[in-house]
């Protein structure tokens, strides 16, 4: 009887420990601030298929998140629109290479709050001498190349070069237009569709064929810290599912390409 009791006790303890592990399973995802309007929906959709798991997002700029991962902070997944930073993480041995997944592609728009300018005219509007400054992403953003490519396609890049106002982030560009430092800005489509921008200004969606070779990608990787967390690997795969895409695409993103880009 004692032997049976002892075996039963051990079995119950094992079950309790196993259950505790399931309920304590947590995934920490570092995501760029521009995804703030989508993290709740992404979290709910992912957790729905992960009984007992918890998902916590840490929102910051891609650069700051890169610094956190490099410093060994407990982020299991790193999401970013700056593929160069992910490439650096690979070089530094801070990410699991075969988990790298592009989950969306970006688009750009011409945006303004100045009622003097009809953005429906598209990029040819920028030839107007009344346009003194146009805010664009600087060299630290993957949105710089498509913005310049679109201006080049329109035959305006050389003429506009002295009037371009380099900005470190989409939020900085919006602030520049609000403050009157620039009349227009070339923003990411997801920026103008964010809940916080509803009804703010007007925009023109620049056709992708005007920057087709420089379409910005949004990708996610499992970090070195998260390599042993099964949730991290499943979250990476989740981002390309129909459930995740149904959340991202209405927010201004495009479907990711069918094949991954090599960042080595």
C-alpha atoms as an extended CHARMM CRD file, in Angstrom:
* protein
*
       264  EXT
         1         1  UNK       CA              0.0000000000        0.0000000000        0.0000000000  PROA      1               0.0000000000
         2         2  UNK       CA              2.8190000000        2.3890000000        0.9130000000  PROA      2               0.0000000000
         3         3  UNK       CA              4.5100000000        1.6910000000       -2.4210000000  PROA      3               0.0000000000
         4         4  UNK       CA              1.2680000000        2.3910000000       -4.2940000000  PROA      4               0.0000000000
         5         5  UNK       CA              0.7430000000        5.6170000000       -2.3110000000  PROA      5               0.0000000000
         6         6  UNK       CA              4.2760000000        6.7340000000       -3.0530000000  PROA      6               0.0000000000
         7         7  UNK       CA              3.8740000000        6.0550000000       -6.7900000000  PROA      7               0.0000000000
         8         8  UNK       CA              0.5520000000        7.8720000000       -6.8580000000  PROA      8               0.0000000000
         9         9  UNK       CA              2.0470000000       10.8720000000       -5.0540000000  PROA      9               0.0000000000
        10        10  UNK       CA              4.9240000000       11.0730000000       -7.5210000000  PROA      10              0.0000000000
        11        11  UNK       CA              2.5270000000       10.8390000000      -10.4490000000  PROA      11              0.0000000000
        12        12  UNK       CA              0.3650000000       13.6550000000       -9.0560000000  PROA      12              0.0000000000
        13        13  UNK       CA              3.4110000000       15.8260000000       -8.4160000000  PROA      13              0.0000000000
        14        14  UNK       CA              4.6250000000       15.2280000000      -11.9560000000  PROA      14              0.0000000000
        15        15  UNK       CA              1.2290000000       16.2180000000      -13.3380000000  PROA      15              0.0000000000
        16        16  UNK       CA              1.1410000000       19.3550000000      -11.1830000000  PROA      16              0.0000000000
        17        17  UNK       CA              4.6380000000       20.3340000000      -12.3090000000  PROA      17              0.0000000000
        18        18  UNK       CA              3.7340000000       19.7380000000      -15.9330000000  PROA      18              0.0000000000
        19        19  UNK       CA              0.5810000000       21.8340000000      -15.6100000000  PROA      19              0.0000000000
        20        20  UNK       CA              2.5110000000       24.6130000000      -13.8950000000  PROA      20              0.0000000000
        21        21  UNK       CA              4.9930000000       24.6620000000      -16.7510000000  PROA      21              0.0000000000
        22        22  UNK       CA              2.2060000000       24.9930000000      -19.3120000000  PROA      22              0.0000000000
        23        23  UNK       CA              0.5400000000       27.8450000000      -17.4150000000  PROA      23              0.0000000000
        24        24  UNK       CA              3.8440000000       29.6420000000      -16.9160000000  PROA      24              0.0000000000
        25        25  UNK       CA              4.9010000000       29.4210000000      -20.5720000000  PROA      25              0.0000000000
        26        26  UNK       CA              5.5970000000       32.9650000000      -21.7350000000  PROA      26              0.0000000000
        27        27  UNK       CA              6.7260000000       34.4870000000      -24.9990000000  PROA      27              0.0000000000
        28        28  UNK       CA              8.2900000000       37.9640000000      -25.1080000000  PROA      28              0.0000000000
        29        29  UNK       CA              8.3010000000       39.6220000000      -28.5230000000  PROA      29              0.0000000000
        30        30  UNK       CA             10.1720000000       42.8150000000      -29.3520000000  PROA      30              0.0000000000
        31        31  UNK       CA              8.1610000000       44.6670000000      -32.0120000000  PROA      31              0.0000000000
        32        32  UNK       CA              8.5740000000       48.0910000000      -33.6540000000  PROA      32              0.0000000000
        33        33  UNK       CA              6.3680000000       50.8360000000      -32.2480000000  PROA      33              0.0000000000
        34        34  UNK       CA              4.4350000000       51.2030000000      -35.5040000000  PROA      34              0.0000000000
        35        35  UNK       CA              2.8090000000       47.8270000000      -34.7880000000  PROA      35              0.0000000000
        36        36  UNK       CA              1.2190000000       49.1720000000      -31.5980000000  PROA      36              0.0000000000
        37        37  UNK       CA             -2.2490000000       49.1410000000      -33.1520000000  PROA      37              0.0000000000
        38        38  UNK       CA             -1.9940000000       45.4690000000      -34.1140000000  PROA      38              0.0000000000
        39        39  UNK       CA             -0.3150000000       43.7220000000      -31.1860000000  PROA      39              0.0000000000
        40        40  UNK       CA             -3.5250000000       43.0510000000      -29.2390000000  PROA      40              0.0000000000
        41        41  UNK       CA             -5.1440000000       41.3350000000      -32.2190000000  PROA      41              0.0000000000
        42        42  UNK       CA             -1.9640000000       39.3970000000      -33.0430000000  PROA      42              0.0000000000
        43        43  UNK       CA             -1.6170000000       38.3350000000      -29.4130000000  PROA      43              0.0000000000
        44        44  UNK       CA             -5.2320000000       37.1410000000      -29.1730000000  PROA      44              0.0000000000
        45        45  UNK       CA             -5.0100000000       35.2170000000      -32.4490000000  PROA      45              0.0000000000
        46        46  UNK       CA             -1.7770000000       33.4870000000      -31.4540000000  PROA      46              0.0000000000
        47        47  UNK       CA             -2.7610000000       32.6880000000      -27.8630000000  PROA      47              0.0000000000
        48        48  UNK       CA             -6.0590000000       31.2040000000      -29.0560000000  PROA      48              0.0000000000
        49        49  UNK       CA             -4.0880000000       28.2140000000      -30.3050000000  PROA      49              0.0000000000
        50        50  UNK       CA             -1.6620000000       28.0340000000      -27.3630000000  PROA      50              0.0000000000
        51        51  UNK       CA             -3.5220000000       26.8910000000      -24.2510000000  PROA      51              0.0000000000
        52        52  UNK       CA             -2.1120000000       28.3940000000      -21.0530000000  PROA      52              0.0000000000
        53        53  UNK       CA              0.5700000000       30.4630000000      -22.7990000000  PROA      53              0.0000000000
        54        54  UNK       CA              1.1830000000       34.1720000000      -22.3270000000  PROA      54              0.0000000000
        55        55  UNK       CA              2.4220000000       36.6100000000      -24.9610000000  PROA      55              0.0000000000
        56        56  UNK       CA              3.9640000000       39.9460000000      -24.0250000000  PROA      56              0.0000000000
        57        57  UNK       CA              5.0430000000       42.5630000000      -26.5580000000  PROA      57              0.0000000000
        58        58  UNK       CA              7.8590000000       45.0490000000      -25.9330000000  PROA      58              0.0000000000
        59        59  UNK       CA              7.3550000000       48.0190000000      -28.2690000000  PROA      59              0.0000000000
        60        60  UNK       CA             10.2440000000       50.2780000000      -29.2670000000  PROA      60              0.0000000000
        61        61  UNK       CA             12.1480000000       51.4460000000      -32.3250000000  PROA      61              0.0000000000
        62        62  UNK       CA             13.8630000000       48.7380000000      -34.3740000000  PROA      62              0.0000000000
        63        63  UNK       CA             17.2220000000       50.2350000000      -33.3840000000  PROA      63              0.0000000000
        64        64  UNK       CA             16.4920000000       50.2090000000      -29.6650000000  PROA      64              0.0000000000
        65        65  UNK       CA             15.1620000000       46.6670000000      -29.8290000000  PROA      65              0.0000000000
        66        66  UNK       CA             18.3330000000       45.6170000000      -31.6240000000  PROA      66              0.0000000000
        67        67  UNK       CA             20.3620000000       47.0820000000      -28.7510000000  PROA      67              0.0000000000
        68        68  UNK       CA             18.2250000000       45.1920000000      -26.2280000000  PROA      68              0.0000000000
        69        69  UNK       CA             18.7410000000       41.8790000000      -28.0410000000  PROA      69              0.0000000000
        70        70  UNK       CA             22.4720000000       42.5520000000      -28.4080000000  PROA      70              0.0000000000
        71        71  UNK       CA             22.7090000000       43.2690000000      -24.6840000000  PROA      71              0.0000000000
        72        72  UNK       CA             21.0940000000       39.9150000000      -23.8930000000  PROA      72              0.0000000000
        73        73  UNK       CA             17.7700000000       41.2240000000      -22.6390000000  PROA      73              0.0000000000
        74        74  UNK       CA             15.0920000000       38.4960000000      -22.4610000000  PROA      74              0.0000000000
        75        75  UNK       CA             13.4010000000       38.9790000000      -25.8280000000  PROA      75              0.0000000000
        76        76  UNK       CA             12.4990000000       35.6960000000      -27.5250000000  PROA      76              0.0000000000
        77        77  UNK       CA             11.5250000000       37.1410000000      -30.9150000000  PROA      77              0.0000000000
        78        78  UNK       CA             12.7570000000       40.2650000000      -32.6990000000  PROA      78              0.0000000000
        79        79  UNK       CA             10.4440000000       41.8710000000      -35.2770000000  PROA      79              0.0000000000
        80        80  UNK       CA             11.8380000000       44.6660000000      -37.4390000000  PROA      80              0.0000000000
        81        81  UNK       CA             11.5340000000       46.4560000000      -40.7630000000  PROA      81              0.0000000000
        82        82  UNK       CA             15.3100000000       46.9790000000      -40.8060000000  PROA      82              0.0000000000
        83        83  UNK       CA             16.8010000000       43.8530000000      -42.3530000000  PROA      83              0.0000000000
        84        84  UNK       CA             20.3110000000       45.2380000000      -41.9320000000  PROA      84              0.0000000000
        85        85  UNK       CA             19.9620000000       45.0750000000      -38.1470000000  PROA      85              0.0000000000
        86        86  UNK       CA             18.8050000000       41.4820000000      -38.3710000000  PROA      86              0.0000000000
        87        87  UNK       CA             21.7900000000       40.7440000000      -40.5740000000  PROA      87              0.0000000000
        88        88  UNK       CA             24.0310000000       42.2340000000      -37.8860000000  PROA      88              0.0000000000
        89        89  UNK       CA             22.3930000000       40.0440000000      -35.2450000000  PROA      89              0.0000000000
        90        90  UNK       CA             23.2250000000       37.0490000000      -37.4040000000  PROA      90              0.0000000000
        91        91  UNK       CA             26.8370000000       38.1810000000      -37.7070000000  PROA      91              0.0000000000
        92        92  UNK       CA             26.9750000000       38.6480000000      -33.9360000000  PROA      92              0.0000000000
        93        93  UNK       CA             25.5350000000       35.1990000000      -33.2710000000  PROA      93              0.0000000000
        94        94  UNK       CA             22.4920000000       36.6800000000      -31.5240000000  PROA      94              0.0000000000
        95        95  UNK       CA             19.7640000000       35.0520000000      -33.6250000000  PROA      95              0.0000000000
        96        96  UNK       CA             18.7340000000       31.6430000000      -34.9350000000  PROA      96              0.0000000000
        97        97  UNK       CA             19.2990000000       31.9700000000      -38.6830000000  PROA      97              0.0000000000
        98        98  UNK       CA             16.9110000000       29.3240000000      -39.9610000000  PROA      98              0.0000000000
        99        99  UNK       CA             13.9960000000       31.0420000000      -38.1890000000  PROA      99              0.0000000000
       100       100  UNK       CA             14.2840000000       34.2540000000      -40.2180000000  PROA      100             0.0000000000
       101       101  UNK       CA             10.8910000000       34.9340000000      -41.8010000000  PROA      101             0.0000000000
       102       102  UNK       CA              9.5350000000       37.8790000000      -43.7600000000  PROA      102             0.0000000000
       103       103  UNK       CA              5.9590000000       38.3170000000      -42.5790000000  PROA      103             0.0000000000
       104       104  UNK       CA              4.9530000000       41.4290000000      -44.5680000000  PROA      104             0.0000000000
       105       105  UNK       CA              6.0810000000       43.9780000000      -47.1380000000  PROA      105             0.0000000000
       106       106  UNK       CA              5.6380000000       47.7220000000      -46.8430000000  PROA      106             0.0000000000
       107       107  UNK       CA              4.1020000000       50.4070000000      -49.0480000000  PROA      107             0.0000000000
       108       108  UNK       CA              4.5650000000       54.1720000000      -49.1920000000  PROA      108             0.0000000000
       109       109  UNK       CA              2.2060000000       57.1350000000      -49.4770000000  PROA      109             0.0000000000
       110       110  UNK       CA              2.4130000000       60.8710000000      -50.0590000000  PROA      110             0.0000000000
       111       111  UNK       CA              0.7410000000       62.5670000000      -47.0840000000  PROA      111             0.0000000000
       112       112  UNK       CA             -0.1150000000       66.1240000000      -46.0670000000  PROA      112             0.0000000000
       113       113  UNK       CA             -2.2100000000       68.1380000000      -43.6410000000  PROA      113             0.0000000000
       114       114  UNK       CA             -1.8440000000       71.3260000000      -45.6890000000  PROA      114             0.0000000000
       115       115  UNK       CA             -5.1480000000       72.0130000000      -47.4730000000  PROA      115             0.0000000000
       116       116  UNK       CA             -3.3500000000       74.0250000000      -50.1480000000  PROA      116             0.0000000000
       117       117  UNK       CA             -2.0600000000       70.8170000000      -51.6960000000  PROA      117             0.0000000000
       118       118  UNK       CA             -4.1780000000       68.1880000000      -53.4050000000  PROA      118             0.0000000000
       119       119  UNK       CA             -2.3310000000       64.9210000000      -52.7550000000  PROA      119             0.0000000000
       120       120  UNK       CA             -4.6090000000       63.1740000000      -55.2640000000  PROA      120             0.0000000000
       121       121  UNK       CA             -2.3030000000       64.6490000000      -57.9180000000  PROA      121             0.0000000000
       122       122  UNK       CA              0.3630000000       62.2050000000      -56.8000000000  PROA      122             0.0000000000
       123       123  UNK       CA              4.0850000000       62.8650000000      -56.8880000000  PROA      123             0.0000000000
       124       124  UNK       CA              3.8040000000       65.4820000000      -59.6590000000  PROA      124             0.0000000000
       125       125  UNK       CA              2.4290000000       67.7150000000      -56.9010000000  PROA      125             0.0000000000
       126       126  UNK       CA              5.9910000000       67.9690000000      -55.5740000000  PROA      126             0.0000000000
       127       127  UNK       CA              7.0100000000       69.9890000000      -58.6270000000  PROA      127             0.0000000000
       128       128  UNK       CA              4.9070000000       72.8530000000      -57.2430000000  PROA      128             0.0000000000
       129       129  UNK       CA              7.2650000000       75.6810000000      -56.1300000000  PROA      129             0.0000000000
       130       130  UNK       CA              5.0190000000       76.2110000000      -53.0840000000  PROA      130             0.0000000000
       131       131  UNK       CA              6.3500000000       72.9250000000      -51.7050000000  PROA      131             0.0000000000
       132       132  UNK       CA              9.3610000000       74.0600000000      -49.6920000000  PROA      132             0.0000000000
       133       133  UNK       CA             10.0970000000       70.8890000000      -47.7240000000  PROA      133             0.0000000000
       134       134  UNK       CA              9.2160000000       67.2050000000      -48.0720000000  PROA      134             0.0000000000
       135       135  UNK       CA              9.9030000000       64.9620000000      -45.0820000000  PROA      135             0.0000000000
       136       136  UNK       CA             11.4420000000       61.5950000000      -46.0100000000  PROA      136             0.0000000000
       137       137  UNK       CA             13.0110000000       58.7050000000      -44.1310000000  PROA      137             0.0000000000
       138       138  UNK       CA             16.7560000000       58.9930000000      -43.6100000000  PROA      138             0.0000000000
       139       139  UNK       CA             19.4840000000       56.4280000000      -44.2620000000  PROA      139             0.0000000000
       140       140  UNK       CA             18.6940000000       54.5140000000      -41.0980000000  PROA      140             0.0000000000
       141       141  UNK       CA             15.2570000000       53.5030000000      -42.3850000000  PROA      141             0.0000000000
       142       142  UNK       CA             14.3770000000       50.8610000000      -44.9880000000  PROA      142             0.0000000000
       143       143  UNK       CA             11.7920000000       53.3400000000      -46.2670000000  PROA      143             0.0000000000
       144       144  UNK       CA             14.4360000000       55.7390000000      -47.5810000000  PROA      144             0.0000000000
       145       145  UNK       CA             15.2850000000       53.6500000000      -50.6660000000  PROA      145             0.0000000000
       146       146  UNK       CA             11.6850000000       53.2440000000      -51.9130000000  PROA      146             0.0000000000
       147       147  UNK       CA             10.9770000000       56.9370000000      -51.2850000000  PROA      147             0.0000000000
       148       148  UNK       CA             13.9800000000       58.0480000000      -53.3320000000  PROA      148             0.0000000000
       149       149  UNK       CA             13.2480000000       55.4380000000      -56.0010000000  PROA      149             0.0000000000
       150       150  UNK       CA              9.6990000000       56.7710000000      -56.4020000000  PROA      150             0.0000000000
       151       151  UNK       CA             10.9820000000       60.3430000000      -56.6950000000  PROA      151             0.0000000000
       152       152  UNK       CA             13.5600000000       59.2190000000      -59.2560000000  PROA      152             0.0000000000
       153       153  UNK       CA             10.8600000000       57.3720000000      -61.2130000000  PROA      153             0.0000000000
       154       154  UNK       CA              8.8450000000       60.6140000000      -61.2980000000  PROA      154             0.0000000000
       155       155  UNK       CA             11.8950000000       62.5490000000      -62.5260000000  PROA      155             0.0000000000
       156       156  UNK       CA             11.8830000000       64.7570000000      -59.4250000000  PROA      156             0.0000000000
       157       157  UNK       CA             14.7400000000       63.4800000000      -57.2770000000  PROA      157             0.0000000000
       158       158  UNK       CA             17.4750000000       65.8230000000      -58.4580000000  PROA      158             0.0000000000
       159       159  UNK       CA             15.2260000000       68.8930000000      -58.3190000000  PROA      159             0.0000000000
       160       160  UNK       CA             13.8560000000       68.0210000000      -54.8850000000  PROA      160             0.0000000000
       161       161  UNK       CA             17.1280000000       66.9780000000      -53.2390000000  PROA      161             0.0000000000
       162       162  UNK       CA             17.7270000000       70.3730000000      -51.5450000000  PROA      162             0.0000000000
       163       163  UNK       CA             14.1530000000       70.3810000000      -50.2520000000  PROA      163             0.0000000000
       164       164  UNK       CA             14.1460000000       66.9460000000      -48.6460000000  PROA      164             0.0000000000
       165       165  UNK       CA             13.9400000000       66.9100000000      -44.8590000000  PROA      165             0.0000000000
       166       166  UNK       CA             15.5970000000       63.7560000000      -43.5070000000  PROA      166             0.0000000000
       167       167  UNK       CA             13.7980000000       62.2010000000      -40.5460000000  PROA      167             0.0000000000
       168       168  UNK       CA             14.6850000000       59.3840000000      -38.1580000000  PROA      168             0.0000000000
       169       169  UNK       CA             11.1720000000       57.9350000000      -37.8920000000  PROA      169             0.0000000000
       170       170  UNK       CA              7.6400000000       58.0810000000      -39.2620000000  PROA      170             0.0000000000
       171       171  UNK       CA              6.5280000000       59.8220000000      -36.0740000000  PROA      171             0.0000000000
       172       172  UNK       CA              9.1810000000       62.5050000000      -36.6170000000  PROA      172             0.0000000000
       173       173  UNK       CA              7.9150000000       63.0990000000      -40.1590000000  PROA      173             0.0000000000
       174       174  UNK       CA              4.3520000000       63.4740000000      -38.9350000000  PROA      174             0.0000000000
       175       175  UNK       CA              5.5070000000       65.9650000000      -36.2960000000  PROA      175             0.0000000000
       176       176  UNK       CA              7.4350000000       67.9450000000      -38.9170000000  PROA      176             0.0000000000
       177       177  UNK       CA              4.3060000000       68.3620000000      -41.0440000000  PROA      177             0.0000000000
       178       178  UNK       CA              2.1740000000       69.1920000000      -37.9950000000  PROA      178             0.0000000000
       179       179  UNK       CA              4.6940000000       71.8560000000      -36.9630000000  PROA      179             0.0000000000
       180       180  UNK       CA              4.8790000000       73.3520000000      -40.4630000000  PROA      180             0.0000000000
       181       181  UNK       CA              8.5200000000       72.3550000000      -40.9820000000  PROA      181             0.0000000000
       182       182  UNK       CA              7.4510000000       70.4400000000      -44.1050000000  PROA      182             0.0000000000
       183       183  UNK       CA              4.3590000000       70.6610000000      -46.2700000000  PROA      183             0.0000000000
       184       184  UNK       CA              4.3040000000       66.9790000000      -47.2240000000  PROA      184             0.0000000000
       185       185  UNK       CA              5.8570000000       63.6730000000      -46.2000000000  PROA      185             0.0000000000
       186       186  UNK       CA              6.4290000000       60.2630000000      -47.7350000000  PROA      186             0.0000000000
       187       187  UNK       CA              5.2370000000       57.8500000000      -45.0550000000  PROA      187             0.0000000000
       188       188  UNK       CA              4.6800000000       54.1290000000      -44.7670000000  PROA      188             0.0000000000
       189       189  UNK       CA              1.1170000000       53.1130000000      -45.5910000000  PROA      189             0.0000000000
       190       190  UNK       CA              0.6650000000       51.4370000000      -42.2070000000  PROA      190             0.0000000000
       191       191  UNK       CA              1.5200000000       54.7490000000      -40.5110000000  PROA      191             0.0000000000
       192       192  UNK       CA             -1.3890000000       56.6500000000      -42.0800000000  PROA      192             0.0000000000
       193       193  UNK       CA             -3.7910000000       53.7460000000      -41.4620000000  PROA      193             0.0000000000
       194       194  UNK       CA             -2.9220000000       53.4760000000      -37.7680000000  PROA      194             0.0000000000
       195       195  UNK       CA             -5.8740000000       54.2250000000      -35.4240000000  PROA      195             0.0000000000
       196       196  UNK       CA             -4.0630000000       57.2810000000      -34.0540000000  PROA      196             0.0000000000
       197       197  UNK       CA             -3.9400000000       58.7990000000      -37.5780000000  PROA      197             0.0000000000
       198       198  UNK       CA             -7.6000000000       58.2960000000      -38.4330000000  PROA      198             0.0000000000
       199       199  UNK       CA             -8.9330000000       61.4670000000      -40.0350000000  PROA      199             0.0000000000
       200       200  UNK       CA             -5.5520000000       63.2080000000      -39.8240000000  PROA      200             0.0000000000
       201       201  UNK       CA             -4.5390000000       64.7010000000      -43.1690000000  PROA      201             0.0000000000
       202       202  UNK       CA             -4.9140000000       63.1210000000      -46.6120000000  PROA      202             0.0000000000
       203       203  UNK       CA             -2.7460000000       60.6760000000      -48.5000000000  PROA      203             0.0000000000
       204       204  UNK       CA             -2.0100000000       59.3000000000      -51.9540000000  PROA      204             0.0000000000
       205       205  UNK       CA             -0.9560000000       55.6590000000      -52.2590000000  PROA      205             0.0000000000
       206       206  UNK       CA              2.1510000000       55.5900000000      -54.4420000000  PROA      206             0.0000000000
       207       207  UNK       CA              1.9630000000       52.6660000000      -56.9320000000  PROA      207             0.0000000000
       208       208  UNK       CA              4.3920000000       49.8590000000      -56.0640000000  PROA      208             0.0000000000
       209       209  UNK       CA              5.7430000000       49.7520000000      -59.6140000000  PROA      209             0.0000000000
       210       210  UNK       CA              7.3930000000       53.1140000000      -58.9420000000  PROA      210             0.0000000000
       211       211  UNK       CA              9.7060000000       51.5380000000      -56.3480000000  PROA      211             0.0000000000
       212       212  UNK       CA              9.3640000000       47.8120000000      -57.1930000000  PROA      212             0.0000000000
       213       213  UNK       CA             13.0570000000       47.0350000000      -56.6660000000  PROA      213             0.0000000000
       214       214  UNK       CA             13.1310000000       48.6710000000      -53.2390000000  PROA      214             0.0000000000
       215       215  UNK       CA              9.9910000000       47.4090000000      -51.5350000000  PROA      215             0.0000000000
       216       216  UNK       CA             10.7280000000       47.3550000000      -47.7740000000  PROA      216             0.0000000000
       217       217  UNK       CA             10.3680000000       44.0570000000      -45.9460000000  PROA      217             0.0000000000
       218       218  UNK       CA              9.1910000000       43.3420000000      -42.3960000000  PROA      218             0.0000000000
       219       219  UNK       CA             10.7430000000       40.2400000000      -40.8540000000  PROA      219             0.0000000000
       220       220  UNK       CA             10.9700000000       38.3570000000      -37.5610000000  PROA      220             0.0000000000
       221       221  UNK       CA             13.6140000000       36.0790000000      -36.0500000000  PROA      221             0.0000000000
       222       222  UNK       CA             14.0450000000       33.9480000000      -32.9670000000  PROA      222             0.0000000000
       223       223  UNK       CA             16.7960000000       35.4300000000      -30.8370000000  PROA      223             0.0000000000
       224       224  UNK       CA             19.5680000000       33.4900000000      -29.1570000000  PROA      224             0.0000000000
       225       225  UNK       CA             17.6870000000       33.9720000000      -25.8810000000  PROA      225             0.0000000000
       226       226  UNK       CA             14.5030000000       32.4610000000      -27.3440000000  PROA      226             0.0000000000
       227       227  UNK       CA             16.0780000000       29.5000000000      -29.1270000000  PROA      227             0.0000000000
       228       228  UNK       CA             14.8910000000       27.0450000000      -26.4540000000  PROA      228             0.0000000000
       229       229  UNK       CA             11.3710000000       28.5020000000      -26.2570000000  PROA      229             0.0000000000
       230       230  UNK       CA              8.9960000000       26.4740000000      -28.4730000000  PROA      230             0.0000000000
       231       231  UNK       CA              6.5210000000       29.3590000000      -28.4530000000  PROA      231             0.0000000000
       232       232  UNK       CA              9.0620000000       31.5760000000      -30.2130000000  PROA      232             0.0000000000
       233       233  UNK       CA              9.3980000000       29.1690000000      -33.1240000000  PROA      233             0.0000000000
       234       234  UNK       CA              5.6410000000       28.7150000000      -33.3850000000  PROA      234             0.0000000000
       235       235  UNK       CA              5.0490000000       32.4930000000      -33.3090000000  PROA      235             0.0000000000
       236       236  UNK       CA              7.4200000000       32.9670000000      -36.2440000000  PROA      236             0.0000000000
       237       237  UNK       CA              5.4000000000       30.4530000000      -38.2830000000  PROA      237             0.0000000000
       238       238  UNK       CA              2.1340000000       32.0210000000      -37.0960000000  PROA      238             0.0000000000
       239       239  UNK       CA              3.0240000000       35.4080000000      -38.6310000000  PROA      239             0.0000000000
       240       240  UNK       CA              2.6290000000       33.9980000000      -42.1530000000  PROA      240             0.0000000000
       241       241  UNK       CA             -0.6720000000       32.2530000000      -41.4540000000  PROA      241             0.0000000000
       242       242  UNK       CA             -3.9910000000       33.4690000000      -42.8290000000  PROA      242             0.0000000000
       243       243  UNK       CA             -5.0230000000       34.5190000000      -39.2810000000  PROA      243             0.0000000000
       244       244  UNK       CA             -2.0480000000       36.8500000000      -38.8760000000  PROA      244             0.0000000000
       245       245  UNK       CA             -2.2250000000       38.1730000000      -42.4350000000  PROA      245             0.0000000000
       246       246  UNK       CA             -5.9060000000       39.0080000000      -41.9510000000  PROA      246             0.0000000000
       247       247  UNK       CA             -4.7990000000       41.3670000000      -39.1710000000  PROA      247             0.0000000000
       248       248  UNK       CA             -1.8090000000       42.9090000000      -40.9530000000  PROA      248             0.0000000000
       249       249  UNK       CA             -3.0500000000       43.4050000000      -44.5200000000  PROA      249             0.0000000000
       250       250  UNK       CA             -5.9270000000       45.7970000000      -43.6470000000  PROA      250             0.0000000000
       251       251  UNK       CA             -3.3240000000       47.8290000000      -41.7550000000  PROA      251             0.0000000000
       252       252  UNK       CA             -1.4750000000       48.8180000000      -44.9240000000  PROA      252             0.0000000000
       253       253  UNK       CA              0.9540000000       45.9370000000      -45.3150000000  PROA      253             0.0000000000
       254       254  UNK       CA              1.3180000000       43.6670000000      -48.3300000000  PROA      254             0.0000000000
       255       255  UNK       CA              1.7120000000       39.9030000000      -48.3430000000  PROA      255             0.0000000000
       256       256  UNK       CA              5.3140000000       38.7640000000      -47.9410000000  PROA      256             0.0000000000
       257       257  UNK       CA              7.1000000000       37.2770000000      -50.9590000000  PROA      257             0.0000000000
       258       258  UNK       CA              6.7920000000       33.4940000000      -51.2770000000  PROA      258             0.0000000000
       259       259  UNK       CA             10.5200000000       32.9930000000      -50.8440000000  PROA      259             0.0000000000
       260       260  UNK       CA             12.7470000000       34.3290000000      -48.0690000000  PROA      260             0.0000000000
       261       261  UNK       CA             15.4720000000       36.8500000000      -48.7180000000  PROA      261             0.0000000000
       262       262  UNK       CA             18.9730000000       35.7570000000      -47.7010000000  PROA      262             0.0000000000
       263       263  UNK       CA             20.3960000000       38.2290000000      -45.1590000000  PROA      263             0.0000000000
       264       264  UNK       CA             23.7700000000       36.5440000000      -44.7650000000  PROA      264             0.0000000000
